[in-house]
GROMACS .gro file of C-alpha atoms in nm:
model
  427
    1MET     CA    1   5.824   8.754   6.733
    2ASN     CA    2   5.725   9.117   6.789
    3THR     CA    3   5.653   9.187   7.156
    4PRO     CA    4   5.503   9.501   7.308
    5ASN     CA    5   5.720   9.741   7.503
    6GLY     CA    6   5.609   9.703   7.861
    7THR     CA    7   5.259   9.574   7.932
    8PHE     CA    8   5.006   9.517   7.654
    9LYS     CA    9   4.687   9.691   7.770
   10ILE     CA   10   4.354   9.539   7.669
   11GLY     CA   11   4.063   9.773   7.735
   12VAL     CA   12   3.729   9.600   7.785
   13PHE     CA   13   3.379   9.658   7.918
   14GLU     CA   14   3.141   9.398   8.059
   15ASN     CA   15   2.923   9.241   7.792
   16GLU     CA   16   2.768   8.903   7.874
   17PRO     CA   17   2.839   8.640   7.745
   18ASP     CA   18   3.158   8.768   7.575
   19ILE     CA   19   3.322   8.941   7.872
   20PHE     CA   20   3.182   8.905   8.224
   21ASN     CA   21   3.215   8.721   8.554
   22CYS     CA   22   3.573   8.736   8.692
   23PHE     CA   23   3.742   8.884   8.381
   24ARG     CA   24   3.897   9.168   8.585
   25ASN     CA   25   4.120   8.915   8.767
   26LEU     CA   26   4.302   8.813   8.447
   27PRO     CA   27   4.584   8.738   8.403
   28ARG     CA   28   4.684   8.760   8.771
   29LYS     CA   29   4.430   8.501   8.886
   30LYS     CA   30   4.258   8.218   8.710
   31CYS     CA   31   3.902   8.277   8.595
   32GLN     CA   32   3.702   7.970   8.500
   33ARG     CA   33   3.450   8.144   8.276
   34PRO     CA   34   3.553   8.502   8.191
   35GLY     CA   35   3.345   8.507   7.872
   36VAL     CA   36   3.361   8.371   7.517
   37GLU     CA   37   3.588   8.637   7.369
   38MET     CA   38   3.787   8.677   7.688
   39GLU     CA   39   3.879   8.309   7.669
   40ILE     CA   40   3.993   8.356   7.307
   41ILE     CA   41   4.207   8.655   7.408
   42GLU     CA   42   4.356   8.466   7.703
   43ILE     CA   43   4.453   8.170   7.480
   44VAL     CA   44   4.615   8.397   7.220
   45MET     CA   45   4.805   8.592   7.486
   46ARG     CA   46   4.944   8.273   7.636
   47LEU     CA   47   5.055   8.150   7.294
   48LEU     CA   48   5.223   8.484   7.224
   49GLY     CA   49   5.388   8.495   7.565
   50TRP     CA   50   5.319   8.866   7.607
   51ASN     CA   51   5.300   9.058   7.932
   52TRP     CA   52   4.939   9.179   7.932
   53GLU     CA   53   4.669   9.319   8.156
   54VAL     CA   54   4.290   9.366   8.141
   55ILE     CA   55   4.156   9.717   8.201
   56ASP     CA   56   3.788   9.775   8.276
   57ILE     CA   57   3.736  10.106   8.095
   58VAL     CA   58   3.432  10.195   8.308
   59GLN     CA   59   3.609  10.153   8.641
   60THR     CA   60   3.950  10.284   8.534
   61PHE     CA   61   3.865  10.571   8.298
   62ASN     CA   62   3.497  10.630   8.384
   63ALA     CA   63   3.431  10.579   8.014
   64ASP     CA   64   3.105  10.483   7.849
   65PRO     CA   65   3.072  10.104   7.808
   66SER     CA   66   3.050  10.137   7.430
   67PHE     CA   67   3.256  10.072   7.121
   68GLY     CA   68   3.270  10.441   7.041
   69ASP     CA   69   3.042  10.719   6.921
   70LYS     CA   70   3.158  11.026   6.737
   71TYR     CA   71   3.121  11.366   6.903
   72ASP     CA   72   3.052  11.690   6.715
   73ASN     CA   73   3.419  11.790   6.750
   74GLY     CA   74   3.530  11.473   6.566
   75THR     CA   75   3.658  11.279   6.867
   76TYR     CA   76   3.525  10.946   6.988
   77ASN     CA   77   3.426  10.808   7.325
   78GLY     CA   78   3.431  10.444   7.438
   79LEU     CA   79   3.693  10.196   7.318
   80ILE     CA   80   3.777  10.385   6.998
   81GLY     CA   81   3.840  10.709   7.188
   82LEU     CA   82   4.072  10.534   7.436
   83LEU     CA   83   4.260  10.362   7.151
   84GLU     CA   84   4.315  10.696   6.976
   85GLU     CA   85   4.438  10.853   7.299
   86GLY     CA   86   4.683  10.566   7.349
   87LYS     CA   87   4.541  10.469   7.689
   88ILE     CA   88   4.485  10.112   7.568
   89ASP     CA   89   4.647   9.900   7.296
   90MET     CA   90   4.353   9.676   7.207
   91GLY     CA   91   3.976   9.692   7.260
   92ALA     CA   92   3.724   9.418   7.333
   93PRO     CA   93   3.457   9.286   7.292
   94SER     CA   94   3.465   9.253   6.916
   95MET     CA   95   3.291   9.531   6.726
   96LYS     CA   96   3.148   9.580   6.379
   97ILE     CA   97   3.399   9.671   6.110
   98THR     CA   98   3.275   9.992   5.945
   99ILE     CA   99   3.431  10.249   5.711
  100GLU     CA  100   3.419  10.520   5.980
  101ARG     CA  101   3.592  10.299   6.235
  102LEU     CA  102   3.861  10.194   5.986
  103ASP     CA  103   3.964  10.561   5.969
  104ARG     CA  104   4.036  10.556   6.342
  105VAL     CA  105   4.157  10.206   6.433
  106ILE     CA  106   4.277   9.882   6.275
  107PHE     CA  107   4.109   9.545   6.317
  108THR     CA  108   4.213   9.185   6.359
  109SER     CA  109   4.091   8.917   6.122
  110PRO     CA  110   3.711   8.888   6.145
  111LEU     CA  111   3.603   8.631   6.400
  112ARG     CA  112   3.229   8.690   6.397
  113PHE     CA  113   2.945   8.757   6.155
  114PHE     CA  114   2.693   9.001   6.302
  115GLN     CA  115   2.329   9.057   6.212
  116GLN     CA  116   2.071   9.301   6.344
  117VAL     CA  117   1.856   9.156   6.623
  118TYR     CA  118   1.584   9.285   6.855
  119PHE     CA  119   1.500   9.186   7.212
  120VAL     CA  120   1.135   9.185   7.323
  121SER     CA  121   0.936   9.055   7.616
  122THR     CA  122   0.826   8.699   7.543
  123PRO     CA  123   0.456   8.695   7.443
  124THR     CA  124   0.210   8.517   7.674
  125GLU     CA  125   0.181   8.160   7.552
  126ASN     CA  126  -0.174   8.066   7.653
  127ASP     CA  127  -0.492   8.224   7.783
  128PHE     CA  128  -0.648   7.941   7.980
  129THR     CA  129  -0.950   8.132   8.109
  130ASN     CA  130  -1.134   8.156   7.776
  131PHE     CA  131  -1.119   7.786   7.689
  132ILE     CA  132  -1.499   7.746   7.644
  133PHE     CA  133  -1.593   8.029   7.408
  134GLY     CA  134  -1.239   8.054   7.273
  135ALA     CA  135  -1.269   7.708   7.118
  136PHE     CA  136  -1.461   7.852   6.820
  137THR     CA  137  -1.458   8.190   6.653
  138THR     CA  138  -1.749   8.432   6.696
  139GLN     CA  139  -1.861   8.352   6.342
  140VAL     CA  140  -1.882   7.979   6.421
  141TRP     CA  141  -2.075   8.043   6.744
  142MET     CA  142  -2.324   8.262   6.556
  143PHE     CA  143  -2.362   7.992   6.291
  144ILE     CA  144  -2.427   7.728   6.562
  145LEU     CA  145  -2.692   7.946   6.731
  146ALA     CA  146  -2.859   8.019   6.397
  147THR     CA  147  -2.858   7.646   6.315
  148VAL     CA  148  -3.016   7.558   6.651
  149PHE     CA  149  -3.283   7.824   6.600
  150ILE     CA  150  -3.365   7.696   6.250
  151VAL     CA  151  -3.375   7.337   6.378
  152ILE     CA  152  -3.618   7.434   6.655
  153LEU     CA  153  -3.837   7.615   6.402
  154LEU     CA  154  -3.840   7.316   6.165
  155GLU     CA  155  -3.905   7.081   6.458
  156TYR     CA  156  -4.201   7.293   6.563
  157ILE     CA  157  -4.349   7.289   6.211
  158ILE     CA  158  -4.306   6.911   6.188
  159LEU     CA  159  -4.469   6.856   6.529
  160CYS     CA  160  -4.760   7.084   6.439
  161LEU     CA  161  -4.823   6.871   6.129
  162GLU     CA  162  -4.754   6.541   6.300
  163LYS     CA  163  -4.938   6.601   6.629
  164GLN     CA  164  -5.225   6.831   6.555
  165GLU     CA  165  -5.404   6.720   6.872
  166ASN     CA  166  -5.140   6.888   7.090
  167THR     CA  167  -5.158   7.253   7.186
  168TRP     CA  168  -4.916   7.494   7.022
  169LEU     CA  169  -4.743   7.546   7.358
  170LYS     CA  170  -4.685   7.170   7.396
  171ASN     CA  171  -4.543   7.144   7.042
  172LEU     CA  172  -4.321   7.447   7.100
  173SER     CA  173  -4.190   7.298   7.425
  174ASP     CA  174  -4.116   6.966   7.253
  175ALA     CA  175  -3.957   7.150   6.958
  176VAL     CA  176  -3.711   7.316   7.196
  177ILE     CA  177  -3.642   7.017   7.421
  178GLU     CA  178  -3.596   6.744   7.156
  179PRO     CA  179  -3.313   6.914   6.956
  180LEU     CA  180  -3.134   6.998   7.280
  181THR     CA  181  -3.176   6.636   7.391
  182ILE     CA  182  -3.024   6.518   7.062
  183ILE     CA  183  -2.738   6.769   7.093
  184LEU     CA  184  -2.666   6.633   7.441
  185ARG     CA  185  -2.676   6.280   7.293
  186GLN     CA  186  -2.972   6.166   7.504
  187THR     CA  187  -3.255   5.932   7.393
  188VAL     CA  188  -3.566   6.082   7.233
  189ARG     CA  189  -3.905   5.935   7.167
  190LYS     CA  190  -3.984   5.775   6.833
  191HIS     CA  191  -4.192   5.953   6.573
  192ARG     CA  192  -4.426   5.821   6.310
  193SER     CA  193  -4.269   6.013   6.023
  194ARG     CA  194  -3.954   5.862   5.869
  195ALA     CA  195  -3.857   6.207   5.745
  196HIS     CA  196  -3.857   6.313   6.108
  197TRP     CA  197  -3.615   6.027   6.187
  198VAL     CA  198  -3.381   6.136   5.907
  199PHE     CA  199  -3.399   6.496   6.023
  200GLN     CA  200  -3.311   6.410   6.382
  201GLY     CA  201  -3.044   6.156   6.273
  202THR     CA  202  -2.872   6.419   6.059
  203LEU     CA  203  -2.883   6.662   6.351
  204LEU     CA  204  -2.735   6.397   6.582
  205ILE     CA  205  -2.444   6.314   6.347
  206THR     CA  206  -2.367   6.682   6.288
  207PHE     CA  207  -2.349   6.769   6.655
  208VAL     CA  208  -2.155   6.455   6.748
  209VAL     CA  209  -1.880   6.568   6.509
  210LEU     CA  210  -1.906   6.925   6.637
  211TYR     CA  211  -1.890   6.798   6.995
  212VAL     CA  212  -1.567   6.605   6.923
  213TYR     CA  213  -1.411   6.915   6.763
  214PHE     CA  214  -1.512   7.132   7.057
  215GLN     CA  215  -1.381   6.883   7.312
  216SER     CA  216  -1.043   6.856   7.135
  217ILE     CA  217  -0.994   7.231   7.098
  218ALA     CA  218  -1.111   7.311   7.451
  219SER     CA  219  -0.877   7.045   7.593
  220SER     CA  220  -0.581   7.180   7.396
  221LYS     CA  221  -0.651   7.533   7.517
  222LEU     CA  222  -0.647   7.405   7.874
  223THR     CA  223  -0.329   7.198   7.868
  224ALA     CA  224  -0.131   7.212   7.542
  225GLN     CA  225   0.158   7.449   7.478
  226LYS     CA  226   0.144   7.652   7.161
  227LYS     CA  227   0.413   7.819   6.956
  228MET     CA  228   0.457   8.184   7.038
  229ASP     CA  229   0.403   8.446   6.769
  230ILE     CA  230   0.683   8.699   6.734
  231PRO     CA  231   0.552   9.057   6.696
  232PHE     CA  232   0.760   9.140   6.385
  233GLU     CA  233   1.031   8.996   6.161
  234SER     CA  234   1.209   9.296   6.013
  235GLN     CA  235   1.300   9.658   6.080
  236LYS     CA  236   0.988   9.771   5.895
  237GLY     CA  237   0.769   9.585   6.146
  238PHE     CA  238   0.978   9.731   6.429
  239LEU     CA  239   0.914  10.086   6.304
  240ASP     CA  240   0.544  10.009   6.251
  241LEU     CA  241   0.506   9.915   6.618
  242LEU     CA  242   0.693  10.227   6.733
  243GLN     CA  243   0.479  10.446   6.508
  244LYS     CA  244   0.161  10.305   6.666
  245ARG     CA  245   0.316  10.387   7.006
  246ASP     CA  246   0.231  10.038   7.129
  247HIS     CA  247   0.601   9.995   7.212
  248TYR     CA  248   0.907  10.214   7.259
  249PHE     CA  249   1.281  10.191   7.198
  250PRO     CA  250   1.516  10.166   7.501
  251VAL     CA  251   1.890  10.230   7.451
  252TYR     CA  252   2.192  10.158   7.668
  253TRP     CA  253   2.367  10.471   7.799
  254ARG     CA  254   2.346  10.691   7.489
  255ASN     CA  255   2.050  10.846   7.309
  256GLU     CA  256   2.097  10.687   6.967
  257THR     CA  257   1.877  10.520   6.707
  258PRO     CA  258   1.943  10.187   6.532
  259GLU     CA  259   2.119  10.168   6.199
  260CYS     CA  260   1.859  10.169   5.921
  261SER     CA  261   1.867   9.866   5.693
  262ASN     CA  262   1.731  10.023   5.372
  263LYS     CA  263   1.643  10.358   5.217
  264ALA     CA  264   1.272  10.342   5.306
  265ASN     CA  265   1.349  10.275   5.672
  266CYS     CA  266   1.607  10.556   5.678
  267GLN     CA  267   1.343  10.802   5.555
  268ARG     CA  268   1.094  10.688   5.822
  269MET     CA  269   1.328  10.661   6.119
  270ASP     CA  270   1.367  11.030   6.210
  271HIS     CA  271   0.992  11.086   6.195
  272VAL     CA  272   0.915  10.776   6.404
  273PHE     CA  273   1.160  10.870   6.680
  274LYS     CA  274   1.030  11.227   6.693
  275MET     CA  275   0.683  11.083   6.759
  276ASN     CA  276   0.810  10.816   6.999
  277PRO     CA  277   1.141  10.924   7.160
  278VAL     CA  278   1.394  10.671   7.287
  279ARG     CA  279   1.432  10.587   7.657
  280VAL     CA  280   1.779  10.552   7.807
  281GLY     CA  281   1.874  10.276   8.051
  282LYS     CA  282   2.192  10.301   8.259
  283SER     CA  283   2.226   9.933   8.342
  284LEU     CA  284   2.137   9.589   8.213
  285ALA     CA  285   1.871   9.559   8.485
  286GLN     CA  286   1.710   9.886   8.370
  287ILE     CA  287   1.712   9.771   8.008
  288THR     CA  288   1.550   9.441   8.110
  289ASP     CA  289   1.278   9.627   8.301
  290LEU     CA  290   1.216   9.857   8.002
  291ILE     CA  291   1.182   9.554   7.773
  292HIS     CA  292   0.922   9.401   8.007
  293GLU     CA  293   0.731   9.732   8.002
  294GLY     CA  294   0.699   9.723   7.622
  295GLY     CA  295   1.044   9.819   7.503
  296ILE     CA  296   1.220   9.676   7.195
  297PHE     CA  297   1.598   9.670   7.243
  298TYR     CA  298   1.828   9.666   6.939
  299ALA     CA  299   2.173   9.511   6.900
  300ASP     CA  300   2.410   9.343   6.655
  301TYR     CA  301   2.463   8.977   6.742
  302ASP     CA  302   2.656   8.675   6.621
  303VAL     CA  303   2.433   8.519   6.356
  304ASP     CA  304   2.564   8.169   6.432
  305LEU     CA  305   2.420   8.189   6.782
  306VAL     CA  306   2.066   8.277   6.672
  307PRO     CA  307   1.918   7.966   6.504
  308LYS     CA  308   1.583   8.102   6.382
  309ASN     CA  309   1.393   8.430   6.348
  310GLY     CA  310   1.243   8.396   6.695
  311ASN     CA  311   1.440   8.249   6.985
  312ASN     CA  312   1.418   8.231   7.363
  313TRP     CA  313   1.703   8.457   7.471
  314SER     CA  314   1.636   8.403   7.840
  315ILE     CA  315   1.361   8.184   7.982
  316ARG     CA  316   1.439   8.315   8.332
  317ASP     CA  317   1.404   8.679   8.226
  318ASN     CA  318   1.119   8.601   7.982
  319ILE     CA  319   1.293   8.769   7.686
  320THR     CA  320   1.280   8.672   7.318
  321ILE     CA  321   1.544   8.761   7.057
  322ILE     CA  322   1.427   8.830   6.699
  323LYS     CA  323   1.671   8.802   6.410
  324ASP     CA  324   1.596   9.063   6.143
  325ILE     CA  325   1.553   8.856   5.825
  326ASN     CA  326   1.622   9.163   5.609
  327GLY     CA  327   1.870   9.332   5.843
  328LEU     CA  328   2.225   9.448   5.784
  329THR     CA  329   2.505   9.198   5.827
  330SER     CA  330   2.865   9.280   5.909
  331TYR     CA  331   3.196   9.135   6.026
  332GLY     CA  332   3.311   9.166   6.385
  333ALA     CA  333   3.671   9.184   6.511
  334PHE     CA  334   3.894   9.319   6.788
  335ALA     CA  335   4.021   9.676   6.747
  336PHE     CA  336   4.389   9.785   6.776
  337ARG     CA  337   4.563  10.121   6.780
  338LYS     CA  338   4.678  10.224   6.435
  339GLN     CA  339   5.035  10.237   6.563
  340ASN     CA  340   5.018   9.867   6.662
  341ILE     CA  341   5.014   9.713   6.313
  342ARG     CA  342   5.297   9.466   6.389
  343LEU     CA  343   5.136   9.362   6.716
  344ARG     CA  344   4.803   9.324   6.537
  345ASN     CA  345   4.967   9.099   6.275
  346ALA     CA  346   5.128   8.883   6.544
  347PHE     CA  347   4.790   8.857   6.718
  348ASN     CA  348   4.626   8.755   6.388
  349ASN     CA  349   4.876   8.474   6.334
  350MET     CA  350   4.790   8.317   6.669
  351LEU     CA  351   4.420   8.394   6.633
  352ALA     CA  352   4.412   8.193   6.309
  353ARG     CA  353   4.533   7.888   6.503
  354THR     CA  354   4.257   7.915   6.764
  355ILE     CA  355   3.961   8.041   6.561
  356GLY     CA  356   3.845   7.687   6.484
  357GLY     CA  357   3.762   7.626   6.848
  358MET     CA  358   3.559   7.943   6.895
  359ASN     CA  359   3.225   7.777   6.816
  360GLN     CA  360   3.293   7.513   7.081
  361ILE     CA  361   3.371   7.786   7.334
  362SER     CA  362   3.070   7.996   7.228
  363SER     CA  363   2.826   7.709   7.263
  364GLY     CA  364   2.975   7.590   7.593
  365VAL     CA  365   2.765   7.555   7.904
  366GLY     CA  366   2.731   7.887   8.086
  367TYR     CA  367   2.771   8.107   7.779
  368ASN     CA  368   2.522   8.094   7.493
  369ASP     CA  369   2.318   7.802   7.619
  370LYS     CA  370   2.029   8.041   7.686
  371ILE     CA  371   1.931   8.087   7.322
  372ILE     CA  372   1.673   7.824   7.224
  373ASP     CA  373   1.479   7.793   6.901
  374MET     CA  374   1.117   7.871   6.988
  375GLY     CA  375   1.007   7.599   6.748
  376ASN     CA  376   1.169   7.342   6.976
  377THR     CA  377   1.004   7.461   7.295
  378ILE     CA  378   0.677   7.272   7.244
  379VAL     CA  379   0.701   6.992   7.497
  380THR     CA  380   0.455   6.759   7.663
  381GLU     CA  381   0.362   6.873   8.011
  382ARG     CA  382   0.149   6.748   8.295
  383VAL     CA  383  -0.085   7.031   8.380
  384SER     CA  384  -0.304   7.034   8.690
  385LEU     CA  385  -0.616   7.238   8.620
  386SER     CA  386  -0.662   7.521   8.868
  387LEU     CA  387  -0.986   7.696   8.956
  388PHE     CA  388  -0.893   8.054   8.874
  389LYS     CA  389  -0.637   7.995   8.596
  390HIS     CA  390  -0.825   7.730   8.397
  391LEU     CA  391  -1.182   7.669   8.512
  392GLU     CA  392  -1.293   8.019   8.605
  393GLN     CA  393  -1.514   8.052   8.296
  394LEU     CA  394  -1.679   7.715   8.355
  395VAL     CA  395  -1.754   7.796   8.720
  396LEU     CA  396  -1.899   8.136   8.628
  397ILE     CA  397  -2.125   7.977   8.367
  398TYR     CA  398  -2.231   7.712   8.620
  399PHE     CA  399  -2.326   7.969   8.884
  400PHE     CA  400  -2.496   8.183   8.620
  401GLY     CA  401  -2.709   7.882   8.524
  402ILE     CA  402  -2.789   7.811   8.888
  403GLY     CA  403  -2.890   8.174   8.935
  404ILE     CA  404  -3.127   8.156   8.638
  405SER     CA  405  -3.273   7.830   8.772
  406ILE     CA  406  -3.333   7.985   9.115
  407ALA     CA  407  -3.492   8.291   8.955
  408ILE     CA  408  -3.727   8.076   8.743
  409CYS     CA  409  -3.811   7.863   9.047
  410CYS     CA  410  -3.900   8.176   9.245
  411ILE     CA  411  -4.116   8.305   8.959
  412GLU     CA  412  -4.298   7.970   8.939
  413ILE     CA  413  -4.360   7.973   9.316
  414ILE     CA  414  -4.491   8.329   9.300
  415ILE     CA  415  -4.720   8.246   9.006
  416SER     CA  416  -4.842   7.931   9.181
  417HIS     CA  417  -4.921   8.123   9.500
  418ALA     CA  418  -5.090   8.396   9.297
  419ILE     CA  419  -5.314   8.141   9.119
  420THR     CA  420  -5.397   7.970   9.449
  421LEU     CA  421  -5.476   8.304   9.614
  422LYS     CA  422  -5.696   8.402   9.319
  423LYS     CA  423  -5.895   8.080   9.348
  424ILE     CA  424  -5.943   8.133   9.722
  425LEU     CA  425  -6.059   8.491   9.679
  426PHE     CA  426  -6.292   8.447   9.380
  427ASP     CA  427  -6.427   8.090   9.420
   0.00000   0.00000   0.00000
């Protein structure tokens, strides 16, 4: 077997969940969970029996934690730059295999299938405060009010014909009170006209059904979980949001734009980012904060680990990952120096023996267990209704009604005293 001369240097940068935790201690000390790809590398190295070491390129070389971007002078930074300079023999985590990179480095057999993904702040699931008026649309509420007005008008006409001995004010009062009594499912007095019975019976049935619908929808808005709507599904939707300036695009370390997925997006991208420039984050914490402030972070991710278009990337951090349904797909592999073809081939032979267990490692507890299909997050919950989160609207309406009642009561008292005073003065 071909063995490296001296120590085989593996240059890496931290990239959860592939390389993180105690990876810097390898191979001198045991590390229980160094990352998905770090475990694969460790297994292959043990099978090969090589003398190897892990080099954190950020700490050792003060290099950018990136796969490699091309400078104007033709050189590269990141892992590719260090491989070309001979400072490391192999680079990890796995990177996309592209034509430009193949001119600079060689790759192992593909071990991953990448697709374009976007990270956004998880949308708010429910607005509990608007459970009363939010049960129906504005159009439905207007239709209900118009129906009640028409019913009161018809009731008034019927009462005027049926009870001509009453004053118009008495008939109008009864015309308003009786439909409301029926709507509230209270008993009403009998009428002589059978047509009047049919009219009120139809009104009662209609509002009983409407009442059941309202009760069901209002209850669900108070307690039930609902599926979250993802803001977009493709790069076109991503660019649309940036163009409206409702969101912005944060990047990690370097000022760069995402790879366009089709010709139309390529033509739009320069214009969009001139209108809405990117924002650079220097750490994962900064990127997370930028996402929560309206940022949309872009990356290439293992398609096998993203089950649906919208997924809960991190419930703790409240971040959702969106798989671009029309995005670019590519193979991912470890990079080697071009001079290390024999070592790369030996690595490939052992990698082929272990690749079957990669899915088990990837889906292990502590690695990619954070990604959850949003369609499976609807669960039954016991919800205790709170005053300000749930019932605020109801309490406000209640106090508003009490205020109106007090105002009417005061007006009635004033009118009564005015009538009494008038009688005393003029009688």
